[in-house]
Coordinates of C-alpha atoms in Angstrom, one line a residue:
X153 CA 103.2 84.5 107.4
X154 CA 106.5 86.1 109.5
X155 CA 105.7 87.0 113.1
X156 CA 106.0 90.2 112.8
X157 CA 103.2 90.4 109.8
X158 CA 101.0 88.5 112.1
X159 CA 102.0 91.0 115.3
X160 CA 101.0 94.1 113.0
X161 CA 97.6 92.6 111.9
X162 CA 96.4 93.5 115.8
X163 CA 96.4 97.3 114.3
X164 CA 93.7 96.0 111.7
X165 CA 91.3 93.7 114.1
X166 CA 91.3 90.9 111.9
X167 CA 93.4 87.9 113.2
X168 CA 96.2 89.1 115.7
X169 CA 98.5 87.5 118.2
X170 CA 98.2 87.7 122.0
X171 CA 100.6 85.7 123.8
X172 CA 100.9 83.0 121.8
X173 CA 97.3 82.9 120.5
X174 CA 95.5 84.2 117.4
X175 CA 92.5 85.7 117.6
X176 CA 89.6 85.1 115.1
X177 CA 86.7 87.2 115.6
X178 CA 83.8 87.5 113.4
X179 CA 80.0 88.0 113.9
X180 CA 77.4 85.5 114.2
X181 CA 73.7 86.9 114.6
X182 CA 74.2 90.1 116.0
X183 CA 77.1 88.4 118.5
X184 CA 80.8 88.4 118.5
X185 CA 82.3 84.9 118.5
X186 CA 85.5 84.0 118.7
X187 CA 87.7 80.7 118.1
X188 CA 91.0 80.5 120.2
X189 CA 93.6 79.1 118.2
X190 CA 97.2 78.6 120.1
X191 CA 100.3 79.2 117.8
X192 CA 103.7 79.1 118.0
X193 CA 104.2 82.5 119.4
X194 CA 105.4 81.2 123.0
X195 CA 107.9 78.5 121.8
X196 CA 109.4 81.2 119.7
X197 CA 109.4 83.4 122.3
X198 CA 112.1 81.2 124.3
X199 CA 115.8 81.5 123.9
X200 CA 116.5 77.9 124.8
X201 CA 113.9 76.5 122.7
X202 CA 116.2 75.8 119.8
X203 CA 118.5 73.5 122.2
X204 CA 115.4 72.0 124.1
X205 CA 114.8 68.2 123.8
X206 CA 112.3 67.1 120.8
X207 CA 109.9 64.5 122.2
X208 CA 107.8 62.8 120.1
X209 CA 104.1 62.3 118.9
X210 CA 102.8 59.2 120.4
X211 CA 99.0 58.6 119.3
X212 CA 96.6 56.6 121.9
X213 CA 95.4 53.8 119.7
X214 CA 93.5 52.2 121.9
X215 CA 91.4 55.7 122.5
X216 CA 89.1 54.8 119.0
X217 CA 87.5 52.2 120.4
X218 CA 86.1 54.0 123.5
X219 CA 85.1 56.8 121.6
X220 CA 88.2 59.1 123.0
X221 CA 88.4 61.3 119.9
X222 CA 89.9 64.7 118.6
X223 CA 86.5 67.2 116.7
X224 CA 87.2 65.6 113.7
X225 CA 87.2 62.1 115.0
X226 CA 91.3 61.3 114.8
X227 CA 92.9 59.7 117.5
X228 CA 94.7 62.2 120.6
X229 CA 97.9 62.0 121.4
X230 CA 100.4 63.0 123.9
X231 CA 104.5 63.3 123.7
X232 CA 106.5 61.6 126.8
X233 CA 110.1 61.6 128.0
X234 CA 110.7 59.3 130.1
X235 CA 111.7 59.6 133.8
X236 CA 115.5 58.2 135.5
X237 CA 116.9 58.1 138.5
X238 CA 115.1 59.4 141.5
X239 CA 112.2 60.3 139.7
X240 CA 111.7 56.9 137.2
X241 CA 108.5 56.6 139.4
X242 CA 107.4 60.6 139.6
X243 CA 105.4 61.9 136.7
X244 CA 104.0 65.0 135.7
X245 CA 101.4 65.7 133.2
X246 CA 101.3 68.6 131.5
X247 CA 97.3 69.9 129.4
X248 CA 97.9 71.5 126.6
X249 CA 95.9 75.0 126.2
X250 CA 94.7 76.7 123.1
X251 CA 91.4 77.9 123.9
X252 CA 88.2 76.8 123.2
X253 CA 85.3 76.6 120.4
X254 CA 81.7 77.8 121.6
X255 CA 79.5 77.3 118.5
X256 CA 79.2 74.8 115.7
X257 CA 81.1 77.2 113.3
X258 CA 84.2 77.8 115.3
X259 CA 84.5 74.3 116.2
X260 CA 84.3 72.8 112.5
X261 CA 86.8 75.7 111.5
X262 CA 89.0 74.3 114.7
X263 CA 88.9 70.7 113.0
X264 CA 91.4 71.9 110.3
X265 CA 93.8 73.2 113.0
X266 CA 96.2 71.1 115.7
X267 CA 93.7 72.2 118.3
X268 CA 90.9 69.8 116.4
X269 CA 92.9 67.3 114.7
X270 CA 95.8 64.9 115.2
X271 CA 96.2 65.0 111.5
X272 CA 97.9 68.4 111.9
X273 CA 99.5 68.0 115.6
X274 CA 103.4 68.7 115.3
X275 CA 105.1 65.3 115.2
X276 CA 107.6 66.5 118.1
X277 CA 107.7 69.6 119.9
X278 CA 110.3 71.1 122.7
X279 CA 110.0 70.1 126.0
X280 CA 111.1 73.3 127.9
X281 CA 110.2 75.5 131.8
X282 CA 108.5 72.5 133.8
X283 CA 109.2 69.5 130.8
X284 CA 112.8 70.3 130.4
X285 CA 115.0 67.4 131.1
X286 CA 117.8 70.3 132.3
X287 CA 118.4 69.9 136.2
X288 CA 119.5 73.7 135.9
X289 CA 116.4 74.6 133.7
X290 CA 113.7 72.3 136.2
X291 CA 115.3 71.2 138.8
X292 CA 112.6 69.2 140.9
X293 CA 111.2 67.9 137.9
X294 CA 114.1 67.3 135.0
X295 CA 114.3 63.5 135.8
X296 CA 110.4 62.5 136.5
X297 CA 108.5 60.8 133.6
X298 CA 107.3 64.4 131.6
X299 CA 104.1 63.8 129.6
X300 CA 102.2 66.4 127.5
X301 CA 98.7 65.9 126.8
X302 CA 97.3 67.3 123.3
X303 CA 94.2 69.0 123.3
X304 CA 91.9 68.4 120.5
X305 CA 88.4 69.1 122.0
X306 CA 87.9 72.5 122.3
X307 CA 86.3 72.5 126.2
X308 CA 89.4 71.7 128.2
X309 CA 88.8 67.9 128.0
X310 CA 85.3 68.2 129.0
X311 CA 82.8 67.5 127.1
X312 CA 80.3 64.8 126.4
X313 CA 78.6 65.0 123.3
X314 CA 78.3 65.0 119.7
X315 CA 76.8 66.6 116.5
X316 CA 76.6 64.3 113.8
X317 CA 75.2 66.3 111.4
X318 CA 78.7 69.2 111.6
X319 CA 80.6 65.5 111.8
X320 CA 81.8 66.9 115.2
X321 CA 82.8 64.5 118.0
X322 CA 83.2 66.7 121.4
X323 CA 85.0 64.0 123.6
X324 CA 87.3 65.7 125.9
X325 CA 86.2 63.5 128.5
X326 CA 86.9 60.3 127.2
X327 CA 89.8 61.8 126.0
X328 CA 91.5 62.7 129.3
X329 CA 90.3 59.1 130.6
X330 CA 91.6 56.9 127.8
X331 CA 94.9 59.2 128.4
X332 CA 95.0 58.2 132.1
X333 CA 94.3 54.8 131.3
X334 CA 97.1 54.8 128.6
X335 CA 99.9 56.4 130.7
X336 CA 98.4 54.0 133.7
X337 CA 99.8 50.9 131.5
X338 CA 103.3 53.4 130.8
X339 CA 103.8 53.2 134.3
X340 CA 102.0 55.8 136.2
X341 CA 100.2 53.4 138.8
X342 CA 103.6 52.9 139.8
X343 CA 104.4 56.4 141.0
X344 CA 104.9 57.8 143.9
X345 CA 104.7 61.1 143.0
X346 CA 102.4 63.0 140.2
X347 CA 101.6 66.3 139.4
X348 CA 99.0 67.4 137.0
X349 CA 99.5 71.0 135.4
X350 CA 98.6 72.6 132.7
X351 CA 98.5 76.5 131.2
X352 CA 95.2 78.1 129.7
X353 CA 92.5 76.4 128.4
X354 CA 95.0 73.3 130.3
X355 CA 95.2 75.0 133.5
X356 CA 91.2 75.2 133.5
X357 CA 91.4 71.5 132.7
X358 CA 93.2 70.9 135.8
X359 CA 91.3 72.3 138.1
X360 CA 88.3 70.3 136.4
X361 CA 90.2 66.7 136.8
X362 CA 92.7 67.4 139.7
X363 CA 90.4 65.4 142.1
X364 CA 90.1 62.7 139.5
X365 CA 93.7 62.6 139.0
X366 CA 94.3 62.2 142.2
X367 CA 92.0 59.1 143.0
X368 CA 93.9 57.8 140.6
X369 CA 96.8 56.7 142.7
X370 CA 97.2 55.1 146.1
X371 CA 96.8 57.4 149.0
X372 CA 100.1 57.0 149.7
X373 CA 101.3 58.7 146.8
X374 CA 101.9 62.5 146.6
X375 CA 99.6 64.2 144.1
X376 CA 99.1 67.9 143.3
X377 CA 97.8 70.6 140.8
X378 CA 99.6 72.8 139.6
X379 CA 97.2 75.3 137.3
X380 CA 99.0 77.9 135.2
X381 CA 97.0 80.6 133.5
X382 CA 94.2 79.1 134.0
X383 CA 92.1 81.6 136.4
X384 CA 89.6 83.5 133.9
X385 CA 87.6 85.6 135.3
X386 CA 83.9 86.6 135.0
X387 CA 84.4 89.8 134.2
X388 CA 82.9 92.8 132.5
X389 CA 84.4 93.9 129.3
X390 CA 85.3 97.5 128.6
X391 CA 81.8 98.1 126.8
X392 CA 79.8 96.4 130.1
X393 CA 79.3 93.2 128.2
X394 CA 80.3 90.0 129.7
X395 CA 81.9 88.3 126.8
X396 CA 84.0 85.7 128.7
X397 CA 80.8 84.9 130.1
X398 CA 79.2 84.2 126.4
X399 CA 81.2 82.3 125.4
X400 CA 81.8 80.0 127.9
X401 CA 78.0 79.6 127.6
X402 CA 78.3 78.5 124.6
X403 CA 81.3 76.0 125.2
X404 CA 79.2 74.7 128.1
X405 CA 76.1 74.2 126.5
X406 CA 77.4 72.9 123.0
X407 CA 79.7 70.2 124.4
X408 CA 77.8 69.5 127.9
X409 CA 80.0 70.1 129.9
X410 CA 78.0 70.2 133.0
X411 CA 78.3 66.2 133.1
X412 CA 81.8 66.5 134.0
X413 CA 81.6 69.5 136.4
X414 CA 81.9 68.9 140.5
X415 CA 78.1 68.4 141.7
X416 CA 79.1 70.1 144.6
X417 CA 79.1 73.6 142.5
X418 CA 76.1 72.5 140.5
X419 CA 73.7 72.3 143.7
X420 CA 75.0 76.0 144.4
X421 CA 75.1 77.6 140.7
X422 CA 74.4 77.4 136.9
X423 CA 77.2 74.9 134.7
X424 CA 78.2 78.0 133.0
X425 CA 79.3 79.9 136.5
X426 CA 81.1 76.5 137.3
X427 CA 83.2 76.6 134.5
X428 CA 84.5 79.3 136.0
X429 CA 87.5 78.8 137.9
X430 CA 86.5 81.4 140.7
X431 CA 83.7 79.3 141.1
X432 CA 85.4 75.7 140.9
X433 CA 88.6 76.4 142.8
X434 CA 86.7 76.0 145.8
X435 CA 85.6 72.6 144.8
X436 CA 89.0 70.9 144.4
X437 CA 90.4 69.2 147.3
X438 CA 93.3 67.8 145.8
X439 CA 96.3 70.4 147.1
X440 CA 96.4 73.2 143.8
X441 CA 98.9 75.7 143.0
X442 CA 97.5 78.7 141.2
X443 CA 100.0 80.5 139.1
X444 CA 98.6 83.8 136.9
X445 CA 99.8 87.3 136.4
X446 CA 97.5 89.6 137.7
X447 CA 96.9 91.3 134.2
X448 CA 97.0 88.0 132.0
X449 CA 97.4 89.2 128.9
X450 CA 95.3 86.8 127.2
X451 CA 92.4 88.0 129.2
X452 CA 93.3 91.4 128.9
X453 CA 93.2 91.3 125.0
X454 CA 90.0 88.9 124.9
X455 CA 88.1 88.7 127.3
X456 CA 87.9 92.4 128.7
X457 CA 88.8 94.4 125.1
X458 CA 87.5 92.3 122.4
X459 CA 87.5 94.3 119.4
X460 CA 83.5 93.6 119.8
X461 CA 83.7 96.0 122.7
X462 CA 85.9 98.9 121.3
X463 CA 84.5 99.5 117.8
X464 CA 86.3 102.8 117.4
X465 CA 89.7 101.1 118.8
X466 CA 90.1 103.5 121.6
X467 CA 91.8 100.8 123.6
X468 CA 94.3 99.9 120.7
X469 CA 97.5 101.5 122.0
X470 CA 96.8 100.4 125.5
X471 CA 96.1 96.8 124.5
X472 CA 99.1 96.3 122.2
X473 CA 101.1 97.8 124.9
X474 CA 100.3 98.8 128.7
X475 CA 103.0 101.1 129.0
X476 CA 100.6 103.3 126.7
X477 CA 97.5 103.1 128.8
X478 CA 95.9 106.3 130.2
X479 CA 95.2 106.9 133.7
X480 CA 91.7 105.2 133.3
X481 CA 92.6 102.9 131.4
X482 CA 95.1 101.6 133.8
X483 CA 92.4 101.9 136.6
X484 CA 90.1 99.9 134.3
X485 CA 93.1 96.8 134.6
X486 CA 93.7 97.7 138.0
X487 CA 89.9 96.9 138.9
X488 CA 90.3 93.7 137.0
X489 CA 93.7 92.5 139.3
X490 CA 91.6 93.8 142.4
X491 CA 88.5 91.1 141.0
X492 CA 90.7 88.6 140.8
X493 CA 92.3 89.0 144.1
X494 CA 88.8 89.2 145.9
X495 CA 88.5 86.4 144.1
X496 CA 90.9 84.1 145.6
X497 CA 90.3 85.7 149.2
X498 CA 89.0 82.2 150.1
X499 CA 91.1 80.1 148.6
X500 CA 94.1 81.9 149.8
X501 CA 93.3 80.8 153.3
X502 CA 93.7 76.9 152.9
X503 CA 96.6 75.3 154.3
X504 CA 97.5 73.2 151.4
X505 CA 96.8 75.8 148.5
X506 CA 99.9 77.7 147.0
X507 CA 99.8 81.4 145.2
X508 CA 102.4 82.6 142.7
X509 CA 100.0 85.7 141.3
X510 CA 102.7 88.9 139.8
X511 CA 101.4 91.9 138.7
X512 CA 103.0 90.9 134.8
X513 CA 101.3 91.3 131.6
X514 CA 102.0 87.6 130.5
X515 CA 100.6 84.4 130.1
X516 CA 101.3 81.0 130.5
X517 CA 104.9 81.8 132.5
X518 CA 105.5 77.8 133.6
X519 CA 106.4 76.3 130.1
X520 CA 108.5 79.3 129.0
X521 CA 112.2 78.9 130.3
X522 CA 112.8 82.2 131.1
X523 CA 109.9 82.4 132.9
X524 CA 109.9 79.4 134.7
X525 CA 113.8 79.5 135.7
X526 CA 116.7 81.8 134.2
X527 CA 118.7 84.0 135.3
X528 CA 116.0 86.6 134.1
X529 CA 113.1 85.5 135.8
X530 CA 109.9 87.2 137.4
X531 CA 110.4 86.9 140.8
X532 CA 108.3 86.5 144.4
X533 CA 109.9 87.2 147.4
X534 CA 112.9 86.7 145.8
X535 CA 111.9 83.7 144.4
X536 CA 111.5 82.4 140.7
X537 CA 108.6 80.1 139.7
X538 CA 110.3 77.0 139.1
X539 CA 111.4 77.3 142.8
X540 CA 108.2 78.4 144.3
X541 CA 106.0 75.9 142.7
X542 CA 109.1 73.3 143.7
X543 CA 108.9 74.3 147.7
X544 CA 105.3 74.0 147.3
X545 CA 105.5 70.8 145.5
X546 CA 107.7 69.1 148.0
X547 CA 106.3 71.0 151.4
X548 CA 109.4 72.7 152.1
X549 CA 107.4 76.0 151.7
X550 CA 104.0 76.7 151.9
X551 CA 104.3 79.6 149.0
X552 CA 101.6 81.9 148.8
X553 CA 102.5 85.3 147.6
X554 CA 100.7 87.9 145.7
X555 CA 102.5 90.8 144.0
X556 CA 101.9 94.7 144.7
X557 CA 99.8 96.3 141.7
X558 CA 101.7 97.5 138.8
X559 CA 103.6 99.2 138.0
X560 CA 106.1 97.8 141.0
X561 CA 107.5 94.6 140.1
X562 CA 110.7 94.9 137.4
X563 CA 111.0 91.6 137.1
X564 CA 108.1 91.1 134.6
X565 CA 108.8 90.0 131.1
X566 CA 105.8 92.0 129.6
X567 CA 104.1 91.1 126.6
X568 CA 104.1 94.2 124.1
X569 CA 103.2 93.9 120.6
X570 CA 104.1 96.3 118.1

């Protein structure tokens, strides 16, 4: 199916695109579920993709025998180029996103897909924004060992549990661990500097193991968090229902998640509301860079107007493209940017945590080149991302900055689909 064909199923409801994602939604007993599948909508969407260096498949054979396996019980994998020169002993490690599965159905359907099985994972893909090996493309990071983690698990690598009679193994945990354990014997416990990051469903997954990653290494090694896209908010949808909230539950309580959560937000509130970023960020200790455009358009298309919420698809134009909202409707978003900046009111104040929120409707901006650095890209106080997160990174600026509320900012590369 051509992009565009998929693009134009949005107008129908059935299975549509949003920012490099499709969409499946269906009903279940009375509720809307919904299984996140990433595509290749976001590699397409960068220009320098087609020149970017192919790095290939390497599966963790060792994972098997500690149970570290994809739904469908295949081995995970990751894709590393390695590091030279100055940075042979840096490494950064990037979690793949692609959403999650919340119920038995959605996760066998995501065993037939890349996000379930290393039997359909691309044998290389393009390492491009914060992978590239370009010093002009990623200039902190071009020369540092570059690893991308697959994700098969469907809970952002963490959950704990089984269900042997779907033939479902939900091992995110052991995954990330037999991964860490893996790279350790690449080289890692030699670095002296690492950053964790990841976009989506991956930048969730950082903030759940960025304290783990980091007691990893020697405290004399720099370590960091570098979470891209990965704030979702517990927000209402447009109908009053909390569907973000469902299906996290779901997630949660299918996989067990709760085993791998910080206790220190379990003493205070339910697994579900820890899974949460706006609950957990407080939790991490590890210094964390939050990246996310204040109107992520992932969220905005399904998490606050699932088609389950506009039956008569009164929010169609709006959603396929903002520039066609209505005054309320554009209050509506504005409401949702104004949660999510209440919600990092206390993380905003730590010393060690850096802020790159814009007022964009995009999503996942650190592994797209033009987002991360070109001569085209959103900018903060004049700076790009790949800059920001790279002052940050290496303390030569403590880079907090949040963007005025649409429609201000013109350097947003805006997702419209049509």
């Amino acid at each position: 199916m051509s992009r565009t064909m998929k693009l134009a199923l949005l107008l129908f409801g059935f299975v549509y695109s949003v920012s490099g994602f499709v969409l499946d939604a269906s009903k279940t007993q009375g509720q809307s579920v919904f299984s996140y599948i990433e595509n290749d909508i976001v590699t397409a969407l960068s220009p320098s993709s087609s020149q970017a260096l192919m790095v290939n498949l390497t599966l963790i054979e060792a994972a098997a025998s500690k149970g570290a396996v994809c739904l469908d019980g295949t081995l995970p994998g990751y894709h590393l180029d390695p590091g030279f020169g100055s940075g042979a002993n840096s490494w950064l490690i990037e979690l793949e996103g692609g959403g999650w599965c919340n119920n038995i159905r959605t996760c066998v359907y995501r065993k037939t897909t890349r996000r379930g099985s290393s039997n359909y994972m691309e044998k290389q893909i393009p390492f491009t924004g914060i992978l590239s090996n370009k010093a002009e493309e990623n200039p902190d990071f071009f020369n540092w060992n570059r690893v991308k983690l697959r994700y098969c698990d469907g809970a952002s690598f963490s959950g704990d549990s089984q269900n042997e009679a779907a033939k479902l193994q939900f091992q995110g945990q052991k995954i990330w661990l037999a991964a860490m354990e893996e790279l350790m014997s690449k080289g890692m416990q030699n670095a002296d500097q690492a950053l964790l990051s990841g976009c989506s469903a991956g930048g969730l997954a950082t903030m759940i193991h960025c304290d783990e990653f980091k007691n990893q290494f020697p405290n004399s090694s720099k370590v960091k968090c570098l979470s891209d896209a990965g704030f979702f908010l517990d927000a209402a949808d447009v109908s009053g229902s909390r569907t973000m909230r469902n299906m996290f539950a779901g997630v949660v309580q299918l996989q067990e998640v709760q085993k791998n959560l910080p206790e220190s937000c379990l003493n205070q509130l339910d697994p579900t509301s820890c899974f949460f970023p706006q609950n957990l960020v407080n939790h991490v200790e590890t210094p964390l860079f939050l990246l996310n455009a204040a109107y992520d358009s992932w969220q905005v298309q399904a998490s606050l107007i699932p088609a389950s919420a506009d039956p008569l698809g009164s929010w169609n134009d709006c959603k396929s493209n903002h520039a066609n909202c209505n005054s309320s409707q554009i209050q509506f978003l504005q409401g949702f940017r104004t949660q999510m900046l209440n919600a990092l009111q206390d993380f905003s104040t730590e010393a060690q945590a850096g802020l790159f929120i814009n007022s964009c409707f995009s999503h996942c901006q650190s592994e797209r080149q033009e987002l991360w650095l070109s001569d085209k890209s959103p900018l903060l106080t004049g700076k790009p991302i790949a800059i920001a997160v790279g002052d940050w990174y290496f303390d030569r600026d403590a880079f907090k900055a949040i963007d005025c509320a649409y429609p201000c900012d013109n350097t947003c590369h805006n997702l419209v689909f049509n």
